[in-house]
Coordinates of C-alpha atoms and ligand atoms in Angstrom, one line a residue:
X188 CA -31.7 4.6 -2.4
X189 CA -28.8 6.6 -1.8
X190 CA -26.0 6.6 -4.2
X191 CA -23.1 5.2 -1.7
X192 CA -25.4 1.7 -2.4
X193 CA -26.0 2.0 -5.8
X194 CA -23.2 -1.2 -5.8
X195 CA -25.4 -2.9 -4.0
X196 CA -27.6 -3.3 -7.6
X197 CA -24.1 -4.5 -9.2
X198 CA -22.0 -7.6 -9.5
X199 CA -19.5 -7.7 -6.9
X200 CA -16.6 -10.0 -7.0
X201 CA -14.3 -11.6 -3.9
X202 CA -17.2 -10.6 -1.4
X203 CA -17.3 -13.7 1.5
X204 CA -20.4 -15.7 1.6
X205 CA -21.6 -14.5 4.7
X206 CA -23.3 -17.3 6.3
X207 CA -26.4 -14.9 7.7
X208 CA -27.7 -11.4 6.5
X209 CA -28.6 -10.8 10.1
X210 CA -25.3 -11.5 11.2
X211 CA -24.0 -9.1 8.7
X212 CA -26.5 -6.1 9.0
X213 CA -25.8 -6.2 12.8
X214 CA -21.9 -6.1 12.2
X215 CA -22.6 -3.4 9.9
X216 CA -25.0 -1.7 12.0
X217 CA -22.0 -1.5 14.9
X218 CA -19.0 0.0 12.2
X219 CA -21.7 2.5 11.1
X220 CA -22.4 3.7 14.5
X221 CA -18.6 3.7 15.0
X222 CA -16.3 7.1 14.9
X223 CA -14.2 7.3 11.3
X224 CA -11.0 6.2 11.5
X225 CA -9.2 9.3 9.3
X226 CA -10.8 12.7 8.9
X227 CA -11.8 14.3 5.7
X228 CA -8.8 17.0 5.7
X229 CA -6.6 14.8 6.2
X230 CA -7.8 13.1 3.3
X231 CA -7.6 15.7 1.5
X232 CA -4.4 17.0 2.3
X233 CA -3.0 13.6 0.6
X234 CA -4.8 14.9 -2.7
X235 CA -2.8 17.8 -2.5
X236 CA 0.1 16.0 -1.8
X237 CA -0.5 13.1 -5.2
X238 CA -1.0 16.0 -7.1
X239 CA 2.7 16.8 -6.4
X240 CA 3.2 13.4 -7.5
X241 CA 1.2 14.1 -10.2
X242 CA 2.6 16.8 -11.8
X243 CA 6.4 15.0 -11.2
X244 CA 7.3 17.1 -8.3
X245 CA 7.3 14.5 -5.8
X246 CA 7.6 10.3 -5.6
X247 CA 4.7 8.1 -3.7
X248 CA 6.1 5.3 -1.6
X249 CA 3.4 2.4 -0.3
X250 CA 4.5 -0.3 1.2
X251 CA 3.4 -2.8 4.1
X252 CA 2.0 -6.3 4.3
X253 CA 0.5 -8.6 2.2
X254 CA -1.7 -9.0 4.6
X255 CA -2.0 -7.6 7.6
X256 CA -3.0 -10.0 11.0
X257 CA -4.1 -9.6 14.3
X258 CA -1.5 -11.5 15.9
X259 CA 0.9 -9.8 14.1
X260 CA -1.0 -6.1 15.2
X261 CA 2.0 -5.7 18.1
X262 CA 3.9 -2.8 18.8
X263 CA 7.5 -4.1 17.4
X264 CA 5.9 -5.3 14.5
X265 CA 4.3 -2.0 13.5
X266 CA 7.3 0.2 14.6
X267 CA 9.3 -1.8 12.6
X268 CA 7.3 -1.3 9.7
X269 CA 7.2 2.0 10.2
X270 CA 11.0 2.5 10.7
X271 CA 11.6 0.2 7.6
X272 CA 9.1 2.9 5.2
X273 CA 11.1 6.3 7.2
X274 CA 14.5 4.1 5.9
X275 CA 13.3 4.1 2.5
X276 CA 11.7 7.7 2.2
X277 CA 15.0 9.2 3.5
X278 CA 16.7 6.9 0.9
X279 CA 14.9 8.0 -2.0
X280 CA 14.1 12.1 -0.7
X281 CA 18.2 12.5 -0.1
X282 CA 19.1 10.4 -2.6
X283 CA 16.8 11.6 -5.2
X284 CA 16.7 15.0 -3.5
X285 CA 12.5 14.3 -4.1
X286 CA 9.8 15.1 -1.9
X287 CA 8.2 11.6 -0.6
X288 CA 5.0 11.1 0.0
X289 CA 5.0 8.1 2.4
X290 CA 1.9 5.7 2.2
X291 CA 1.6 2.8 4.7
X292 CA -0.8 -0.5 3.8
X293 CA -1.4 -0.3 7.3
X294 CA -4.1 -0.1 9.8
X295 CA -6.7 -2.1 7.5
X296 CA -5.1 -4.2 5.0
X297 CA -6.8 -7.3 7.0
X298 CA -8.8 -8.3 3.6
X299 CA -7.8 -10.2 0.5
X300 CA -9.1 -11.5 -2.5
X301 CA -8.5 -15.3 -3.4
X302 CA -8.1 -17.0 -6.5
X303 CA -10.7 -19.9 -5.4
X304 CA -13.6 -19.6 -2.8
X305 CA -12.7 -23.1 -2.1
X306 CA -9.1 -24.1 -1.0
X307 CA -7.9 -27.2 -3.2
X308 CA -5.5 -28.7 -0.5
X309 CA -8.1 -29.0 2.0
X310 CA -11.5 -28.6 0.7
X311 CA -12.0 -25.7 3.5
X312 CA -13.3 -22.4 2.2
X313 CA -10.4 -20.4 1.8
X314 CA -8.8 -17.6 4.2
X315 CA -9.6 -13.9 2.7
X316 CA -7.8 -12.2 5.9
X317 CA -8.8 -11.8 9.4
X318 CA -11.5 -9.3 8.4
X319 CA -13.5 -12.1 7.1
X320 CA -12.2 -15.5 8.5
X321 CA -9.1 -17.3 10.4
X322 CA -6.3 -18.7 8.7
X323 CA -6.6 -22.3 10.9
X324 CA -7.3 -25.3 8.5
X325 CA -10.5 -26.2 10.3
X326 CA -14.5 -25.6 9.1
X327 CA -15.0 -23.5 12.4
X328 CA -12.0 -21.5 11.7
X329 CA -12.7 -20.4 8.3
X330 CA -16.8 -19.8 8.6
X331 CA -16.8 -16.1 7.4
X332 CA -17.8 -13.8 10.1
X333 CA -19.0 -10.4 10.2
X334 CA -18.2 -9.7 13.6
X335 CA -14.4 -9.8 12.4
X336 CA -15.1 -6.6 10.6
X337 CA -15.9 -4.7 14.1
X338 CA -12.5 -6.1 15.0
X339 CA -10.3 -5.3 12.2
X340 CA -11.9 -2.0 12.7
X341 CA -10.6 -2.2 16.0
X342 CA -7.4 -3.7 15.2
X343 CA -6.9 -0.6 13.1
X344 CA -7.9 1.7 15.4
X345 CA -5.0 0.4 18.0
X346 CA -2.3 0.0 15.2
X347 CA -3.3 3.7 13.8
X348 CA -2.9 5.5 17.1
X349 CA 0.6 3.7 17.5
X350 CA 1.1 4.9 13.8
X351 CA 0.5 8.4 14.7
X352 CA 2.6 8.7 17.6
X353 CA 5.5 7.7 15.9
X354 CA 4.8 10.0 12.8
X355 CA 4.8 13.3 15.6
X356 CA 5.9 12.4 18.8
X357 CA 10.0 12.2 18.4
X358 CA 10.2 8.6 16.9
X359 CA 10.1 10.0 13.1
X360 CA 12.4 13.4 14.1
X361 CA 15.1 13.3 11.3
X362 CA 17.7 13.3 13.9
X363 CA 17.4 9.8 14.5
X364 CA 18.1 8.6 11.2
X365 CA 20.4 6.4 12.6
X366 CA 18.3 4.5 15.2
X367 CA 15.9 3.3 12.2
X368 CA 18.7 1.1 11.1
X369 CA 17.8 -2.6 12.3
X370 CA 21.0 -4.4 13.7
X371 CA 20.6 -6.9 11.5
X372 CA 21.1 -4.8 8.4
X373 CA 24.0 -3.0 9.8
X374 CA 26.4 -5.0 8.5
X375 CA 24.7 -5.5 5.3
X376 CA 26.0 -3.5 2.0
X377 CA 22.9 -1.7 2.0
X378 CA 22.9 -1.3 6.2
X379 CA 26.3 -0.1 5.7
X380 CA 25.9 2.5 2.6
X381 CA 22.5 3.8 5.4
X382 CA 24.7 4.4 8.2
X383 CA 26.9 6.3 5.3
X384 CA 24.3 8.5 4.5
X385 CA 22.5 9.1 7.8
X386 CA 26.1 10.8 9.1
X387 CA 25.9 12.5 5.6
X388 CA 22.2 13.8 6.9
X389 CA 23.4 14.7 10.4
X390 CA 26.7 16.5 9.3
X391 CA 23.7 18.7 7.1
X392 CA 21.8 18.9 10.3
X393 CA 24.4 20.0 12.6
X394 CA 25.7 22.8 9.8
X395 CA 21.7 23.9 9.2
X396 CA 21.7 24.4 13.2
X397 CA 24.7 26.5 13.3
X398 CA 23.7 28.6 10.6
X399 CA 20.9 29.7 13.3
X400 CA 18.1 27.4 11.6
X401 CA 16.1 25.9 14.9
X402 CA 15.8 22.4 14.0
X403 CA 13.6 21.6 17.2
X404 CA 10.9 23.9 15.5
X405 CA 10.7 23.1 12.0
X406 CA 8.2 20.3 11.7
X407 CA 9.1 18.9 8.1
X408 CA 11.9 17.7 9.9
X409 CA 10.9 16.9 13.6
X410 CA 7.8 14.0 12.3
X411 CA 6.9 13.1 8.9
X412 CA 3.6 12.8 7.2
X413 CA 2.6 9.2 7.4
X414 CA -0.7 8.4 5.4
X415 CA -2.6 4.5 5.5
X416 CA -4.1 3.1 2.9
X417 CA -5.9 -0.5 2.0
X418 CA -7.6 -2.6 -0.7
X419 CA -11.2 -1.4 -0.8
X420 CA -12.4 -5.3 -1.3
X421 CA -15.0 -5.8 1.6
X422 CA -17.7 -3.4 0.4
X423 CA -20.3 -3.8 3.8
X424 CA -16.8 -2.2 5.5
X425 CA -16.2 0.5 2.9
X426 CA -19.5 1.6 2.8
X427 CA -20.3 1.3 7.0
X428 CA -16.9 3.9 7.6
X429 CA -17.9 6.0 4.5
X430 CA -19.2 9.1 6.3
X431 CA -21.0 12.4 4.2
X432 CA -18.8 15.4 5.4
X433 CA -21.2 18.0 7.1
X434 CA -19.2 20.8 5.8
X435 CA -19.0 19.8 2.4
X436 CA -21.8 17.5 2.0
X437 CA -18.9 15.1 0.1
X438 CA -18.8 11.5 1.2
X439 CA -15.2 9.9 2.0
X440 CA -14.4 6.7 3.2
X441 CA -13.1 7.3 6.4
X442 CA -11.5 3.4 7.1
X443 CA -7.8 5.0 5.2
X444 CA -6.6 8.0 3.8
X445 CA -6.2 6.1 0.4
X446 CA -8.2 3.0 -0.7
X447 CA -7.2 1.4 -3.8
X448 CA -9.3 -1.5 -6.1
X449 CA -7.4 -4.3 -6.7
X450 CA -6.5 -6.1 -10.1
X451 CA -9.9 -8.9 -9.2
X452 CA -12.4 -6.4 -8.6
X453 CA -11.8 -3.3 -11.2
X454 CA -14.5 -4.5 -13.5
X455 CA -16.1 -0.6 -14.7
X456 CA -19.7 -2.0 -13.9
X457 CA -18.7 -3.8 -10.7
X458 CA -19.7 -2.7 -7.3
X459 CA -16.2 -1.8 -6.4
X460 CA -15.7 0.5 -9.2
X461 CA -19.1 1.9 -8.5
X462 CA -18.5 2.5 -4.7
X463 CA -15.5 3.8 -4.6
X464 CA -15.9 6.3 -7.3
X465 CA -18.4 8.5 -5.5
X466 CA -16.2 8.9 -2.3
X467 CA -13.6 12.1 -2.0
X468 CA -10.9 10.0 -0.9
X469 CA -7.5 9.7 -3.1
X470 CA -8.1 6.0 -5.2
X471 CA -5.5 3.8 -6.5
X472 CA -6.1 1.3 -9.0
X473 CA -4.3 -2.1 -10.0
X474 CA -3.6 -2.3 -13.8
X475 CA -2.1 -5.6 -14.9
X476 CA -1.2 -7.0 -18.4
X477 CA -4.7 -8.2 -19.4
X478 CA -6.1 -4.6 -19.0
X479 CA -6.5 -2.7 -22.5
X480 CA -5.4 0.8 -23.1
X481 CA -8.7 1.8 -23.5
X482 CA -10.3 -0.3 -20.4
X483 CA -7.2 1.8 -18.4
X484 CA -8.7 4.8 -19.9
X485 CA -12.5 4.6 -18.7
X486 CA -11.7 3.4 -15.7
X487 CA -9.4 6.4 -15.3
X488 CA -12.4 8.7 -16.6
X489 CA -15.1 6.8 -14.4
X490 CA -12.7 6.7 -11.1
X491 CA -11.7 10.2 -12.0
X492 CA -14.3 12.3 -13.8
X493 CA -13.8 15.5 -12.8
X494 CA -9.8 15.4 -13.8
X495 CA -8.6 16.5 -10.2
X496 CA -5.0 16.0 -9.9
X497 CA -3.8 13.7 -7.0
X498 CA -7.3 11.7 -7.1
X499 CA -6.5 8.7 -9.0
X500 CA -3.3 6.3 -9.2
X501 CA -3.0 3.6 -11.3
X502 CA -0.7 1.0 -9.9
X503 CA 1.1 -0.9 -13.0
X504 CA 2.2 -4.3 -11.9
X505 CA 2.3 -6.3 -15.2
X506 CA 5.4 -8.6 -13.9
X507 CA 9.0 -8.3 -15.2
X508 CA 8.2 -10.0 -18.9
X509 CA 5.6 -7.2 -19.9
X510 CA 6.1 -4.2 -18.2
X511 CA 8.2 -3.0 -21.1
X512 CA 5.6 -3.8 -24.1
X513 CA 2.2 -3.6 -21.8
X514 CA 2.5 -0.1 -19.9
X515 CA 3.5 2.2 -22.6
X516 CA 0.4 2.2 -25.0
X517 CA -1.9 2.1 -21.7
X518 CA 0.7 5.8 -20.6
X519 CA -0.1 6.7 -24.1
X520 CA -3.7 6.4 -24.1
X521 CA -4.3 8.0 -21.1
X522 CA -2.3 11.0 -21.3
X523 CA -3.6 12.0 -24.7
X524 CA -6.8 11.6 -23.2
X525 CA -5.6 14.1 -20.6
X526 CA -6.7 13.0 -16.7
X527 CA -4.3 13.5 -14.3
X528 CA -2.4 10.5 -13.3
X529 CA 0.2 9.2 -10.2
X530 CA 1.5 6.6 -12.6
X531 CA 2.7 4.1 -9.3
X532 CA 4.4 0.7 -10.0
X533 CA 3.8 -2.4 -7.9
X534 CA 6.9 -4.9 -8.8
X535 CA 5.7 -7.5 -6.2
X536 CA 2.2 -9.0 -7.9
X537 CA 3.2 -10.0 -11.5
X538 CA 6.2 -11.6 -10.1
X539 CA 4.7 -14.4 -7.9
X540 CA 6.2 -18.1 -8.4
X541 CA 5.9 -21.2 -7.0
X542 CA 9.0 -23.1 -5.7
X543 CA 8.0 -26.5 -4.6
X544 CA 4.8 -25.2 -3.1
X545 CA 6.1 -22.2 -1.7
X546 CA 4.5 -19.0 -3.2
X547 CA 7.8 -16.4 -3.4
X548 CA 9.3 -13.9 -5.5
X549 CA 12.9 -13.1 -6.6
X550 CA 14.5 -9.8 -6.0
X551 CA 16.1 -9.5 -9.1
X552 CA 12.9 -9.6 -10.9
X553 CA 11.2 -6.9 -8.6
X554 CA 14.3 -4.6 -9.4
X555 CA 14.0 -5.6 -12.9
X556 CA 10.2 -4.6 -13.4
X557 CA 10.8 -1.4 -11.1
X558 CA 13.6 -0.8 -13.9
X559 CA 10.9 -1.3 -17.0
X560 CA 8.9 1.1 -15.3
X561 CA 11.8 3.9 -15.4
X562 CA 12.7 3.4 -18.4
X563 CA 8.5 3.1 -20.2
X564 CA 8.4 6.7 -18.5
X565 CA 12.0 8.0 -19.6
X566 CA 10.9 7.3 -23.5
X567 CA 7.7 8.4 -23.4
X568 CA 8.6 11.8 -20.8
X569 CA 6.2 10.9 -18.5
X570 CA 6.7 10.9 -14.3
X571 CA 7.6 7.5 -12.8
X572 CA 5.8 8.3 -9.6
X573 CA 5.7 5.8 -7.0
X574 CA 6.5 2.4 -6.2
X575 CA 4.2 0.1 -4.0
X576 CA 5.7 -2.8 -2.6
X577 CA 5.4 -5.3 0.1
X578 CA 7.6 -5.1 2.7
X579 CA 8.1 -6.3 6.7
X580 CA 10.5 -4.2 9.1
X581 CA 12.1 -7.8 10.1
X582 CA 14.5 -10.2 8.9
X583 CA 12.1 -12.5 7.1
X584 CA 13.1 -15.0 4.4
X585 CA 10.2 -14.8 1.5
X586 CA 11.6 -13.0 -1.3
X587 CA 14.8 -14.6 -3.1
X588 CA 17.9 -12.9 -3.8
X589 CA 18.4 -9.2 -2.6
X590 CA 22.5 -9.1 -1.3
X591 CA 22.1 -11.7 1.4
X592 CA 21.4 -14.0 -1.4
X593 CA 18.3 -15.7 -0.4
X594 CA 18.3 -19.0 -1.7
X595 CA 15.6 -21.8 -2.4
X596 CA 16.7 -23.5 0.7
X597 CA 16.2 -20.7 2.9
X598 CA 12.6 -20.0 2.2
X599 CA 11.6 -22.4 5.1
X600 CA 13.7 -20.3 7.7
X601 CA 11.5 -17.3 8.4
X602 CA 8.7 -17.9 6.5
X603 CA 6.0 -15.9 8.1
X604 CA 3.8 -14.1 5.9
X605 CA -0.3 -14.9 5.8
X606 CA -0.7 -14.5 2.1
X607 CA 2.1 -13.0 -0.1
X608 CA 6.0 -13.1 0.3
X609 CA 7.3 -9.7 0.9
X610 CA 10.7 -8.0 1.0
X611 CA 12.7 -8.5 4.1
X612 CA 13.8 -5.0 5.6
X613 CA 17.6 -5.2 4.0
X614 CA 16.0 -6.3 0.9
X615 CA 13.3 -2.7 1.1
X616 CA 16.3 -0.6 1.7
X617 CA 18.7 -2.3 -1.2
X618 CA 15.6 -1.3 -3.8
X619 CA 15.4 2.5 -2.1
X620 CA 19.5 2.9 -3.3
X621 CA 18.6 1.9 -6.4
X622 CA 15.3 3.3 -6.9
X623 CA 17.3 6.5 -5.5
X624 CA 19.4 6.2 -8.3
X625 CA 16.4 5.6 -11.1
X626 CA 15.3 8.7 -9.9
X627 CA 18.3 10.7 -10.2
X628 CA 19.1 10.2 -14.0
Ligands
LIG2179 C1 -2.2 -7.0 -3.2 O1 -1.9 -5.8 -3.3 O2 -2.0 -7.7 -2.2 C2 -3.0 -7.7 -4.3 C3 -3.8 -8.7 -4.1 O3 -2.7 -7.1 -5.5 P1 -3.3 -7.3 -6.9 O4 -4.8 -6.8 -6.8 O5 -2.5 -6.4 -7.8 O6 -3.2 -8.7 -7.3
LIG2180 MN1 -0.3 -9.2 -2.0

């Protein structure tokens, strides 16, 4: 047996009950026999550029949906997206004056992990994204089938190429800073302190040019660096797009640049853990409040044994009432211990509530967590490094609060997300100014 299916001897949690092996192993048989998605330098280039991050020279910013859908796999919905991440990044690297390294959940995030296999309100097997099933209430609808794995593949492919046009072809030249501003933040406090800045970055522009500098030709600032990532949680995926790099003879998994293991599936003997430490790729990790110091630490030294900088974050997201007592002995243990670290912070999944049946989150608490996280770092001298959120480039009402005030009562308006609430686009950009400022002090 080769080593990439050693999981396949090893308890694996959130995997679908796939209703027929020969179902599967033909679905499998079709993403194995398919091209890889991202190449292996590219891959690694992203290792180079965590290892910035790593050593505090830079700040990580992932962000996307919950969950990604095919219906929502159009081209306004992922250049929005993608304007609503180049917003923040220019935020935080001119406000912060801090090289961003811009991760999307995108192309792929079409998987997630449920708290019940079984769906109390209707006694249907629950949805685990359009990789796996369909969100209608019905028995035919949510039958778990392999064949939606060929087309999440595909669904990635599509929303990838659209990705990568507008990270080089002229949509992501710094230059139109401006036009990433939504019209419906414009005239919000946050909108308004953008527009601020964006003449502040086009003044600098204009000055650079006539000091003979030829903007057209300098590349850091005609397209930007756009990286995808996903939850690793569907293993037959994973392993199908991992490919073994004929130059190198190192496996990566070729589905994202970075795949990170979620909070559910980190168990150190699970398959996930297993799979996912043998492949080259850049790995994040979940880490909330039940995780011991010196769980945090193995799994650090078993997802990162050979101490390579950039390889391994670990994605705090221990909700605003123990960030400031849970993360600092798990910092402290590991950085004694010595393997390099992206310490990232995720202020969205320890935050979740209920409000008469309505999953949501309130923006004050996400800026309060993020806030922990700063200030854990500050006192111990270590590098806040990232900040993984989940976000839409529209004008969605999930989150409460931000400066619009979303209120209880507005949490039926625009409603729209298939699992998780994230921040509206106004609601992103208000956390960039103040993560902006974090970072500066
Ligand atoms: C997620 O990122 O959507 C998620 C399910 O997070 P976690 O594993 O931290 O709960
Ligand atoms: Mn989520």
């Amino acid at each position: 047996m080769s080593a990439l299916d050693v999981w396949r001897t090893l308890p694996a949690k959130q995997q679908p009950s796939w209703p027929d092996p020969v179902e599967l192993q033909a679905a499998y048989d079709q993403l194995a026999a398919l091209p890889p998605l991202v190449t292996a330098p590219e891959v690694r280039s992203l290792t180079d550029r965590l290892a910035m991050v790593a050593r505090g020279e830079a700040f990580l910013l992932q962000g996307g949906d919950c969950a990604e859908t095919f219906a929502a796999n159009t081209a306004n919905k992922i250049r929005d997206k993608v304007k609503t991440l180049l917003q923040m990044a220019v935020v935080l690297t001119y406000g912060a004056s801090t090289p961003v390294v811009k991760v999307a959940r995108i192309a792929g995030q079409y998987a997630k992990p449920r708290s019940a296999d079984i769906e109390a309100s209707t006694g249907l097997p629950s949805y685990r994204g359009d990789a796996v099933n369909d969100i209608a209430a019905t028995a035919a609808a949510r039958r778990p089938d392999p064949m939606r794995m060929v087309a999440s593949y595909h669904q990635s492919a599509v929303a990838l190429n659209l990705v990568r046009a507008f990270a080089t072809g002229g949509f992501a030249d710094l230059s139109k800073v401006h036009e990433w501003n939504k019209a419906f933040v414009r005239d919000s406090a946050a909108g308004r302190r953008y527009e601020a800045m964006a003449t502040d970055i086009e003044r600098a522009m204009a000055f650079m040019a006539a000091c003979g500098i030829d903007l057209d030709r300098t590349a850091a600032l005609t397209g930007v660096e756009l990286f995808t990532s996903h939850e690793g949680l569907l293993l037959e995926y994973e392993r199908a797009l991992t490919r073994v790099e004929d130059a190198t003879g190192n496996p990566y998994d070729l589905s994202a640049h970075m795949i990170w293991i979620g909070e559910r599936t980190r168990d150190l003997d699970g398959a996930h853990v297993d799979l996912l430490s043998r492949v080259g790729n850049p790995i994040g990790c979940k880490i909330g409040p039940k995780a011991s110091p010196d769980e945090v630490l193995e799994l650090a030294e078993r997802l990162n044994p050979q101490h390579i900088p950039g390889r391994l974050t670990l994605i705090s997201r221990m909700g605003v009432g123990r960030v400031r007592d849970a993360l600092p002995p798990i910092i402290e243990k590991v950085n004694a211990a010595g393997p390099p670290v992206v310490w990232s912070c995720d202020p969205m999944h320890g935050n979740t509530r209920d409000v008469a049946g309505v999953k949501t989150r309130h923006f004050d608490d996400v800026l309060d967590e993020v806030s922990g996280f700063f200030e854990v770092h500050k006192a111990l001298g270590t590098h806040p490094g990232g900040l993984h959120i989940e976000l839409t480039g529209e004008n969605v009402t999930e989150c409460l609060g931000g400066a619009e005030l979303i209120g209880e009562e507005d949490l039926g308006g625009r409603y729209e997300t298939a699992c998780d609430p994230r921040l509206n686009t106004g609601q992103a950009l208000e956390l960039a100014f103040l993560v902006a400022e974090m970072l500066q002090h």
